[in-house]
């Protein structure tokens, strides 16, 4: 399978714990995006990397959230001191070339904060 | 303001019926891109089509067709002879050429149920 992969697919955690998600983009894709999707809503943009540089962060990305993309390959999204409001599906996408090219999405990581 | 509105929250049709999913967008940019994605029950968003603001030609791909009208800021999606496998949530999205390089702005989606 050469698509975008995400790990884990599901994560249940207690409020206050830290969690980390991983995304492996399509191998030649230079752009990588993180989105959050809650029930009944469309995905909402969180942050974006071009190669290893984090070029944009949404105001949705509070200081408890941090993302990295070392060496411009896989990316991690960490949430510290999780809150119940963080419960959502976290989607990763990647694309190649200009920013207006289509983004290809992974299956997502569903986070449940108890 | 940049915004995508999908006014139809849920649509239910019987197999073989035609169905149109509406999408209305707002943007101040003259250059922009519009997308449709399908999200089946498995959850993974699947890219369907991209159109740029300078190309208003309608497009047909098999049973799928798209009608882009700048005059009404609409980019509607029609499925002809629907099938049960078309059941999914469909999202329309907007990307401006300038400004944010990463941000796809999604509508809230339309849930399509095709019954046998």
Short mmCIF file of C-alpha atoms in Angstrom, two decimals:
data_model
loop_
_atom_site.label_atom_id
_atom_site.label_comp_id
_atom_site.label_asym_id
_atom_site.label_seq_id
_atom_site.Cartn_x
_atom_site.Cartn_y
_atom_site.Cartn_z
CA UNK A 1 0.00 0.00 0.00
CA UNK A 2 1.59 3.27 -1.10
CA UNK A 3 -0.97 5.65 0.33
CA UNK A 4 -0.79 7.84 3.43
CA UNK A 5 -0.66 5.80 6.61
CA UNK A 6 -1.38 6.84 10.18
CA UNK A 7 -0.67 5.18 13.48
CA UNK A 8 -2.41 4.40 15.74
CA UNK A 9 -5.86 4.17 14.20
CA UNK A 10 -7.53 4.56 17.58
CA UNK A 11 -6.32 6.02 20.85
CA UNK A 12 -8.16 6.19 24.15
CA UNK A 13 -6.55 8.23 26.87
CA UNK A 14 -7.38 9.87 30.15
CA UNK A 15 -7.63 13.61 30.51
CA UNK A 16 -4.27 15.14 31.27
CA UNK A 17 -2.20 12.50 29.50
CA UNK A 18 0.03 13.18 26.51
CA UNK A 19 -0.52 11.44 23.19
CA UNK A 20 1.50 11.26 19.99
CA UNK A 21 0.30 10.33 16.52
CA UNK A 22 2.39 9.42 13.51
CA UNK A 23 1.79 10.04 9.82
CA UNK A 24 3.73 8.53 6.93
CA UNK A 25 2.96 10.45 3.72
CA UNK A 26 3.20 9.16 0.17
CA UNK A 27 6.93 8.82 -0.28
CA UNK A 28 7.67 11.49 -2.88
CA UNK A 29 5.22 14.07 -1.50
CA UNK A 30 6.87 17.24 -0.23
CA UNK A 31 3.84 18.71 1.53
CA UNK A 32 2.19 17.30 4.62
CA UNK A 33 -0.93 18.54 6.41
CA UNK A 34 -2.72 17.83 9.65
CA UNK A 35 -6.47 18.32 10.03
CA UNK A 36 -8.95 17.67 12.81
CA UNK A 37 -12.46 16.41 12.16
CA UNK A 38 -15.26 16.28 14.71
CA UNK A 39 -18.57 14.51 14.29
CA UNK A 40 -20.77 16.04 11.64
CA UNK A 41 -18.15 18.53 10.52
CA UNK A 42 -15.69 18.80 7.71
CA UNK A 43 -11.96 18.58 8.38
CA UNK A 44 -10.39 21.70 9.89
CA UNK A 45 -6.83 22.65 9.07
CA UNK A 46 -4.28 22.47 11.90
CA UNK A 47 -0.82 22.78 10.39
CA UNK A 48 1.24 22.30 7.26
CA UNK A 49 4.81 21.32 6.38
CA UNK A 50 6.76 21.79 3.24
CA UNK A 51 9.57 19.27 3.50
CA UNK A 52 10.79 19.63 7.09
CA UNK A 53 9.68 23.23 7.56
CA UNK A 54 6.45 23.93 9.41
CA UNK A 55 5.09 26.83 7.38
CA UNK A 56 1.63 27.38 8.80
CA UNK A 57 -0.25 26.83 12.02
CA UNK A 58 -3.96 27.37 12.51
CA UNK A 59 -5.26 29.25 15.52
CA UNK A 60 -6.88 25.92 16.40
CA UNK A 61 -3.40 24.63 17.22
CA UNK A 62 -3.08 25.66 20.85
CA UNK A 63 0.25 25.61 22.68
CA UNK A 64 -0.57 22.10 23.90
CA UNK A 65 -0.18 20.86 20.33
CA UNK A 66 3.14 20.40 18.60
CA UNK A 67 4.00 18.88 15.27
CA UNK A 68 7.28 17.87 13.71
CA UNK A 69 8.49 16.49 10.43
CA UNK A 70 12.14 15.60 10.89
CA UNK A 71 14.03 15.03 7.64
CA UNK A 72 10.94 15.87 5.66
CA UNK A 73 9.56 12.35 5.81
CA UNK A 74 7.11 11.15 8.46
CA UNK A 75 5.43 13.57 10.84
CA UNK A 76 4.29 13.40 14.44
CA UNK A 77 1.54 15.33 16.17
CA UNK A 78 1.72 15.51 19.94
CA UNK A 79 -1.01 16.72 22.25
CA UNK A 80 0.04 17.48 25.80
CA UNK A 81 -2.31 17.52 28.79
CA UNK A 82 -5.23 16.25 26.74
CA UNK A 83 -8.70 17.64 27.34
CA UNK A 84 -12.07 16.11 26.52
CA UNK A 85 -12.49 18.72 23.79
CA UNK A 86 -9.52 17.20 21.99
CA UNK A 87 -11.59 14.11 21.18
CA UNK A 88 -11.76 14.01 17.40
CA UNK A 89 -10.44 12.30 14.29
CA UNK A 90 -6.97 13.56 13.40
CA UNK A 91 -6.30 13.35 9.69
CA UNK A 92 -3.03 13.58 7.86
CA UNK A 93 -2.73 14.40 4.17
CA UNK A 94 0.12 14.82 1.71
CA UNK A 95 0.55 16.35 -1.71
CA UNK A 96 3.19 16.89 -4.35
CA UNK A 97 4.14 20.07 -6.09
CA UNK A 98 2.17 23.33 -5.95
CA UNK A 99 -0.01 24.03 -2.94
CA UNK A 100 -3.18 23.85 -5.02
CA UNK A 101 -2.64 20.24 -6.02
CA UNK A 102 -4.96 17.70 -4.52
CA UNK A 103 -4.22 16.37 -1.06
CA UNK A 104 -4.33 12.65 -0.38
CA UNK A 105 -5.62 11.67 3.02
CA UNK A 106 -4.75 8.90 5.43
CA UNK A 107 -7.31 6.85 7.38
CA UNK A 108 -7.03 9.06 10.44
CA UNK A 109 -6.41 8.52 14.15
CA UNK A 110 -9.52 8.62 16.29
CA UNK A 111 -8.74 10.10 19.71
CA UNK A 112 -11.06 9.63 22.65
CA UNK A 113 -10.24 11.53 25.82
CA UNK A 114 -12.05 10.21 28.89
CA UNK B 1 -14.62 35.74 4.13
CA UNK B 2 -13.80 32.30 2.77
CA UNK B 3 -16.47 29.75 3.28
CA UNK B 4 -18.00 26.62 1.79
CA UNK B 5 -21.67 25.85 2.34
CA UNK B 6 -23.25 22.48 1.75
CA UNK B 7 -26.84 23.14 2.66
CA UNK B 8 -27.97 19.54 2.31
CA UNK B 9 -27.06 17.71 5.49
CA UNK B 10 -28.46 14.33 4.45
CA UNK B 11 -29.95 12.93 1.26
CA UNK B 12 -31.56 9.55 0.83
CA UNK B 13 -32.30 8.05 -2.58
CA UNK B 14 -33.18 4.71 -4.01
CA UNK B 15 -30.65 2.93 -6.19
CA UNK B 16 -30.59 4.07 -9.83
CA UNK B 17 -31.94 7.52 -9.01
CA UNK B 18 -29.90 10.56 -10.01
CA UNK B 19 -28.82 12.84 -7.17
CA UNK B 20 -27.22 16.29 -7.06
CA UNK B 21 -25.12 17.51 -4.16
CA UNK B 22 -24.96 21.28 -3.83
CA UNK B 23 -21.91 23.36 -2.96
CA UNK B 24 -21.78 27.14 -2.66
CA UNK B 25 -18.53 28.94 -1.90
CA UNK B 26 -17.41 32.41 -0.86
CA UNK B 27 -14.01 33.89 -1.58
CA UNK B 28 -12.48 37.28 -2.34
CA UNK B 29 -9.71 35.78 -4.45
CA UNK B 30 -9.95 35.68 -8.24
CA UNK B 31 -7.80 32.57 -8.44
CA UNK B 32 -8.97 29.60 -6.45
CA UNK B 33 -9.49 25.86 -6.63
CA UNK B 34 -12.48 23.74 -5.77
CA UNK B 35 -12.45 20.10 -4.76
CA UNK B 36 -14.82 17.28 -4.00
CA UNK B 37 -13.90 14.46 -1.63
CA UNK B 38 -15.79 11.31 -0.69
CA UNK B 39 -15.63 9.89 2.84
CA UNK B 40 -17.05 6.36 2.95
CA UNK B 41 -17.92 4.70 6.26
CA UNK B 42 -14.32 3.48 6.54
CA UNK B 43 -13.37 7.12 7.15
CA UNK B 44 -10.64 7.80 4.59
CA UNK B 45 -11.23 10.87 2.44
CA UNK B 46 -10.98 10.04 -1.25
CA UNK B 47 -10.16 12.76 -3.78
CA UNK B 48 -12.68 13.02 -6.62
CA UNK B 49 -11.99 16.19 -8.59
CA UNK B 50 -10.21 19.55 -8.64
CA UNK B 51 -11.27 22.55 -10.71
CA UNK B 52 -9.61 25.95 -11.00
CA UNK B 53 -11.49 29.22 -11.13
CA UNK B 54 -10.59 29.87 -14.76
CA UNK B 55 -12.04 26.66 -16.07
CA UNK B 56 -15.82 26.64 -15.99
CA UNK B 57 -16.14 23.71 -18.32
CA UNK B 58 -18.30 21.00 -16.85
CA UNK B 59 -16.71 17.64 -16.34
CA UNK B 60 -18.03 14.12 -16.60
CA UNK B 61 -16.32 11.02 -15.29
CA UNK B 62 -18.40 7.90 -15.65
CA UNK B 63 -21.52 8.33 -13.53
CA UNK B 64 -20.12 11.48 -11.91
CA UNK B 65 -20.48 14.98 -13.30
CA UNK B 66 -19.66 18.42 -11.95
CA UNK B 67 -21.25 21.76 -12.79
CA UNK B 68 -19.14 24.83 -11.98
CA UNK B 69 -20.86 28.22 -12.25
CA UNK B 70 -18.89 31.28 -11.15
CA UNK B 71 -21.95 33.50 -11.58
CA UNK B 72 -23.66 31.72 -8.70
CA UNK B 73 -20.47 30.63 -6.87
CA UNK B 74 -21.56 27.04 -7.08
CA UNK B 75 -19.81 23.77 -7.80
CA UNK B 76 -22.46 21.07 -7.79
CA UNK B 77 -21.88 17.34 -8.05
CA UNK B 78 -24.29 14.93 -9.73
CA UNK B 79 -24.27 11.16 -9.48
CA UNK B 80 -26.23 9.47 -12.24
CA UNK B 81 -27.87 6.10 -11.64
CA UNK B 82 -26.74 5.97 -8.03
CA UNK B 83 -25.50 2.75 -6.49
CA UNK B 84 -25.34 1.50 -2.92
CA UNK B 85 -21.54 1.90 -3.01
CA UNK B 86 -22.05 5.64 -3.48
CA UNK B 87 -23.27 5.86 0.11
CA UNK B 88 -20.83 8.17 1.88
CA UNK B 89 -20.33 11.69 3.14
CA UNK B 90 -19.29 14.04 0.36
CA UNK B 91 -17.27 17.16 1.06
CA UNK B 92 -16.76 20.21 -1.11
CA UNK B 93 -13.58 22.22 -0.39
CA UNK B 94 -12.00 25.51 -1.42
CA UNK B 95 -8.34 26.46 -1.77
CA UNK B 96 -7.29 30.03 -2.53
CA UNK B 97 -4.22 30.51 -4.65
CA UNK B 98 -2.83 33.30 -2.53
CA UNK B 99 -2.68 33.57 1.23
CA UNK B 100 -2.65 30.31 3.14
CA UNK B 101 -0.57 27.68 1.42
CA UNK B 102 -1.93 24.80 3.39
CA UNK B 103 -5.49 25.48 4.14
CA UNK B 104 -8.24 23.54 2.42
CA UNK B 105 -11.55 24.97 3.59
CA UNK B 106 -14.16 22.25 3.79
CA UNK B 107 -17.92 22.40 3.94
CA UNK B 108 -19.75 20.38 6.57
CA UNK B 109 -20.49 17.61 4.12
CA UNK B 110 -23.58 15.94 2.74
CA UNK B 111 -24.36 12.41 3.85
CA UNK B 112 -25.72 10.40 0.94
CA UNK B 113 -27.57 7.17 1.60
CA UNK B 114 -28.42 5.02 -1.40
CA UNK B 115 -30.91 2.31 -0.60
CA UNK B 116 -31.29 -0.85 -2.69
#
